[in-house]
């Protein structure tokens, strides 16, 4: 799932009625993979609305931390799952869900533990606080089989550097969703920002 787009918008939906127009703006801007975080009471409704109403979107669920959430998200239509971290219980539930998943890591030991379990695609979180591009660059030598979607503290200024790394498939971020544009339901502006973000593939040099 790291190959859908160079940037995965990390979306917090406060009003379920915003889900479809917001997703349409992101898709029109070239960002089809949309992570809806489970941080609001309407998150599952938003996932369901996008799955049903935006054919071009690949909607997923973020901030997944329990097996129960895994089940509810997949039933709502989530096509991928993202967690900030992982446990054996959560990993088993995500693996059993039948959809792609990105368990969160921030240490070498966590990466090695996932590789032992056959997981090669991971979320690196919180990316900037956990060491940023220098940390990921250091992992590429001893652990080249691991690929990452860094999230946390990433914006248009540093995303190209992340995307230039051989072990980074895409990045996650919120900068294409400024709060004032979301509050104003300025979908045209969000589409424009999404289009600029989708162009970071070329700016980064690599994003497989």
CSV table of C-alpha atoms in Angstrom, one decimal:
chain,number,residue,atom,x,y,z
A,1,UNK,CA,0.0,0.0,0.0
A,2,UNK,CA,3.0,2.3,0.2
A,3,UNK,CA,2.9,2.7,-3.6
A,4,UNK,CA,-0.5,4.4,-4.1
A,5,UNK,CA,0.7,7.9,-3.8
A,6,UNK,CA,3.8,9.8,-2.4
A,7,UNK,CA,1.6,11.4,0.3
A,8,UNK,CA,-1.2,9.9,2.5
A,9,UNK,CA,-3.4,12.6,3.9
A,10,UNK,CA,-4.0,12.0,7.6
A,11,UNK,CA,-7.6,13.2,8.1
A,12,UNK,CA,-9.5,14.1,11.2
A,13,UNK,CA,-13.2,14.4,10.5
A,14,UNK,CA,-15.3,16.4,12.9
A,15,UNK,CA,-18.5,16.5,10.8
A,16,UNK,CA,-19.4,13.4,8.9
A,17,UNK,CA,-21.1,15.5,6.1
A,18,UNK,CA,-17.6,16.8,5.2
A,19,UNK,CA,-16.2,13.4,4.5
A,20,UNK,CA,-17.3,12.9,0.9
A,21,UNK,CA,-16.5,16.4,-0.5
A,22,UNK,CA,-13.2,16.4,1.4
A,23,UNK,CA,-12.2,13.0,0.0
A,24,UNK,CA,-13.3,14.0,-3.5
A,25,UNK,CA,-11.0,17.1,-3.3
A,26,UNK,CA,-8.1,14.9,-2.2
A,27,UNK,CA,-8.6,12.3,-5.0
A,28,UNK,CA,-9.0,15.1,-7.6
A,29,UNK,CA,-5.7,16.5,-6.4
A,30,UNK,CA,-4.0,13.1,-6.9
A,31,UNK,CA,-4.0,11.7,-3.4
A,32,UNK,CA,-6.3,8.6,-3.5
A,33,UNK,CA,-5.1,7.0,-0.3
A,34,UNK,CA,-6.8,8.7,2.6
A,35,UNK,CA,-6.3,7.8,6.3
A,36,UNK,CA,-9.2,8.7,8.5
A,37,UNK,CA,-8.1,8.7,12.1
A,38,UNK,CA,-10.2,7.3,14.9
A,39,UNK,CA,-10.0,10.5,16.9
A,40,UNK,CA,-13.6,11.7,16.6
A,41,UNK,CA,-17.0,10.0,17.3
A,42,UNK,CA,-17.9,10.3,13.6
A,43,UNK,CA,-14.7,8.6,12.2
A,44,UNK,CA,-16.4,5.3,11.3
A,45,UNK,CA,-19.3,7.1,9.7
A,46,UNK,CA,-16.8,9.1,7.7
A,47,UNK,CA,-15.0,6.0,6.5
A,48,UNK,CA,-18.3,4.4,5.5
A,49,UNK,CA,-19.4,7.6,3.6
A,50,UNK,CA,-16.1,7.8,1.7
A,51,UNK,CA,-16.1,4.1,0.9
A,52,UNK,CA,-19.6,4.3,-0.5
A,53,UNK,CA,-19.5,7.7,-2.1
A,54,UNK,CA,-16.0,8.3,-3.5
A,55,UNK,CA,-15.1,5.5,-5.9
A,56,UNK,CA,-11.6,6.8,-6.6
A,57,UNK,CA,-10.7,6.9,-2.9
A,58,UNK,CA,-8.8,4.2,-1.1
A,59,UNK,CA,-9.9,5.0,2.4
A,60,UNK,CA,-8.2,3.6,5.5
A,61,UNK,CA,-8.4,3.9,9.2
A,62,UNK,CA,-5.7,5.4,11.4
A,63,UNK,CA,-5.0,5.5,15.1
A,64,UNK,CA,-6.2,1.9,15.3
A,65,UNK,CA,-5.1,0.5,18.7
A,66,UNK,CA,-7.5,-2.4,19.6
A,67,UNK,CA,-8.7,-5.6,17.8
A,68,UNK,CA,-12.3,-4.3,18.2
A,69,UNK,CA,-11.4,-1.2,16.2
A,70,UNK,CA,-9.9,-3.4,13.5
A,71,UNK,CA,-13.2,-5.2,13.1
A,72,UNK,CA,-15.4,-2.1,13.1
A,73,UNK,CA,-13.1,-0.3,10.7
A,74,UNK,CA,-13.1,-3.1,8.1
A,75,UNK,CA,-16.9,-3.5,8.4
A,76,UNK,CA,-17.2,0.3,7.7
A,77,UNK,CA,-15.2,-0.1,4.5
A,78,UNK,CA,-11.6,0.6,5.5
A,79,UNK,CA,-9.2,-0.8,2.9
A,80,UNK,CA,-6.1,-0.4,5.0
A,81,UNK,CA,-5.3,0.0,8.7
A,82,UNK,CA,-2.6,2.2,10.4
A,83,UNK,CA,-1.6,2.0,14.0
A,84,UNK,CA,0.7,4.3,16.0
A,85,UNK,CA,2.3,1.3,17.6
A,86,UNK,CA,1.7,-2.4,17.9
A,87,UNK,CA,1.3,-5.4,20.3
A,88,UNK,CA,1.1,-9.1,19.4
A,89,UNK,CA,-2.6,-9.0,20.0
A,90,UNK,CA,-3.2,-6.0,17.7
A,91,UNK,CA,-0.8,-7.3,15.1
A,92,UNK,CA,-2.7,-10.6,15.0
A,93,UNK,CA,-6.0,-8.8,14.6
A,94,UNK,CA,-4.7,-6.6,11.8
A,95,UNK,CA,-3.2,-9.6,10.0
A,96,UNK,CA,-6.5,-11.5,10.3
A,97,UNK,CA,-8.5,-8.6,8.9
A,98,UNK,CA,-7.5,-9.4,5.3
A,99,UNK,CA,-6.6,-5.8,4.5
A,100,UNK,CA,-3.2,-4.2,4.3
A,101,UNK,CA,-1.9,-2.6,7.5
A,102,UNK,CA,1.0,-0.5,8.7
A,103,UNK,CA,2.0,-1.1,12.3
A,104,UNK,CA,3.8,1.8,13.9
A,105,UNK,CA,7.5,1.6,15.0
A,106,UNK,CA,10.0,4.1,16.4
A,107,UNK,CA,12.9,1.8,17.4
A,108,UNK,CA,15.2,-0.7,15.7
A,109,UNK,CA,14.0,-3.5,18.0
A,110,UNK,CA,10.4,-2.9,17.0
A,111,UNK,CA,11.4,-3.1,13.3
A,112,UNK,CA,13.3,-6.3,13.8
A,113,UNK,CA,10.4,-7.8,15.7
A,114,UNK,CA,8.0,-7.1,12.9
A,115,UNK,CA,10.5,-8.5,10.3
A,116,UNK,CA,10.6,-11.7,12.3
A,117,UNK,CA,6.8,-11.8,11.9
A,118,UNK,CA,7.0,-11.3,8.1
A,119,UNK,CA,5.9,-7.7,8.2
A,120,UNK,CA,8.0,-5.5,5.9
A,121,UNK,CA,5.9,-2.3,5.5
A,122,UNK,CA,5.6,-0.1,8.6
A,123,UNK,CA,4.6,3.3,9.8
A,124,UNK,CA,7.5,5.3,11.3
A,125,UNK,CA,6.0,7.5,14.1
A,126,UNK,CA,6.6,10.1,15.4
A,127,UNK,CA,9.0,10.6,12.5
A,128,UNK,CA,10.6,13.9,13.3
A,129,UNK,CA,10.7,13.3,17.1
A,130,UNK,CA,12.1,9.8,16.6
A,131,UNK,CA,15.1,10.8,14.5
A,132,UNK,CA,13.7,11.9,11.2
A,133,UNK,CA,15.6,11.2,7.9
A,134,UNK,CA,18.9,10.6,9.6
A,135,UNK,CA,17.4,7.7,11.6
A,136,UNK,CA,15.7,6.1,8.6
A,137,UNK,CA,18.9,6.5,6.5
A,138,UNK,CA,20.8,4.6,9.2
A,139,UNK,CA,18.3,1.8,9.1
A,140,UNK,CA,18.6,1.3,5.4
A,141,UNK,CA,21.9,-0.4,5.6
A,142,UNK,CA,21.3,-3.2,8.2
A,143,UNK,CA,17.6,-3.5,7.5
A,144,UNK,CA,17.1,-2.9,3.8
A,145,UNK,CA,14.0,-5.1,3.6
A,146,UNK,CA,12.0,-2.8,5.8
A,147,UNK,CA,10.0,0.0,4.1
A,148,UNK,CA,8.3,2.9,5.9
A,149,UNK,CA,5.6,5.5,5.8
A,150,UNK,CA,6.9,8.2,8.1
A,151,UNK,CA,4.3,10.4,9.8
A,152,UNK,CA,4.6,13.1,12.4
A,153,UNK,CA,6.1,16.5,11.9
A,154,UNK,CA,6.3,16.1,8.1
A,155,UNK,CA,5.3,19.0,5.7
A,156,UNK,CA,6.1,20.2,2.2
A,157,UNK,CA,9.6,21.5,3.3
A,158,UNK,CA,10.9,18.2,4.5
A,159,UNK,CA,8.8,15.6,2.7
A,160,UNK,CA,11.0,15.5,-0.4
A,161,UNK,CA,14.0,14.6,1.8
A,162,UNK,CA,12.0,11.7,3.3
A,163,UNK,CA,10.8,10.6,-0.2
A,164,UNK,CA,14.4,10.5,-1.5
A,165,UNK,CA,15.3,7.7,1.0
A,166,UNK,CA,15.5,4.2,-0.5
A,167,UNK,CA,13.4,2.7,2.4
A,168,UNK,CA,10.6,5.3,2.3
A,169,UNK,CA,7.6,4.5,0.1
A,170,UNK,CA,5.4,7.4,1.0
A,171,UNK,CA,4.8,9.9,3.9
A,172,UNK,CA,1.8,10.8,5.9
A,173,UNK,CA,0.8,14.4,6.8
A,174,UNK,CA,-1.9,17.0,7.3
A,175,UNK,CA,-0.5,20.1,5.6
A,176,UNK,CA,-2.9,19.8,2.7
A,177,UNK,CA,-5.7,20.1,5.1
A,178,UNK,CA,-5.3,23.5,6.9
A,179,UNK,CA,-7.9,23.9,9.6
A,180,UNK,CA,-9.1,27.2,8.1
A,181,UNK,CA,-9.8,25.6,4.7
A,182,UNK,CA,-11.6,22.6,6.3
A,183,UNK,CA,-13.7,24.9,8.5
A,184,UNK,CA,-14.6,27.0,5.5
A,185,UNK,CA,-15.2,23.9,3.4
A,186,UNK,CA,-12.9,25.4,0.8
A,187,UNK,CA,-12.6,22.1,-1.1
A,188,UNK,CA,-11.0,23.9,-4.1
A,189,UNK,CA,-8.1,25.0,-1.9
A,190,UNK,CA,-7.7,21.6,-0.5
A,191,UNK,CA,-7.6,20.1,-4.0
A,192,UNK,CA,-4.9,22.6,-5.0
A,193,UNK,CA,-2.8,21.7,-1.9
A,194,UNK,CA,-3.3,18.0,-2.6
A,195,UNK,CA,-2.1,18.5,-6.2
A,196,UNK,CA,1.0,20.2,-4.9
A,197,UNK,CA,1.6,17.3,-2.5
A,198,UNK,CA,1.2,14.7,-5.1
A,199,UNK,CA,3.9,16.4,-7.1
A,200,UNK,CA,6.4,15.7,-4.3
A,201,UNK,CA,7.0,12.4,-5.9
A,202,UNK,CA,9.2,14.1,-8.5
A,203,UNK,CA,10.7,16.5,-6.0
A,204,UNK,CA,11.7,13.6,-3.8
A,205,UNK,CA,13.4,11.7,-6.5
A,206,UNK,CA,12.0,8.3,-5.4
A,207,UNK,CA,8.8,6.9,-4.2
A,208,UNK,CA,8.2,3.4,-5.2
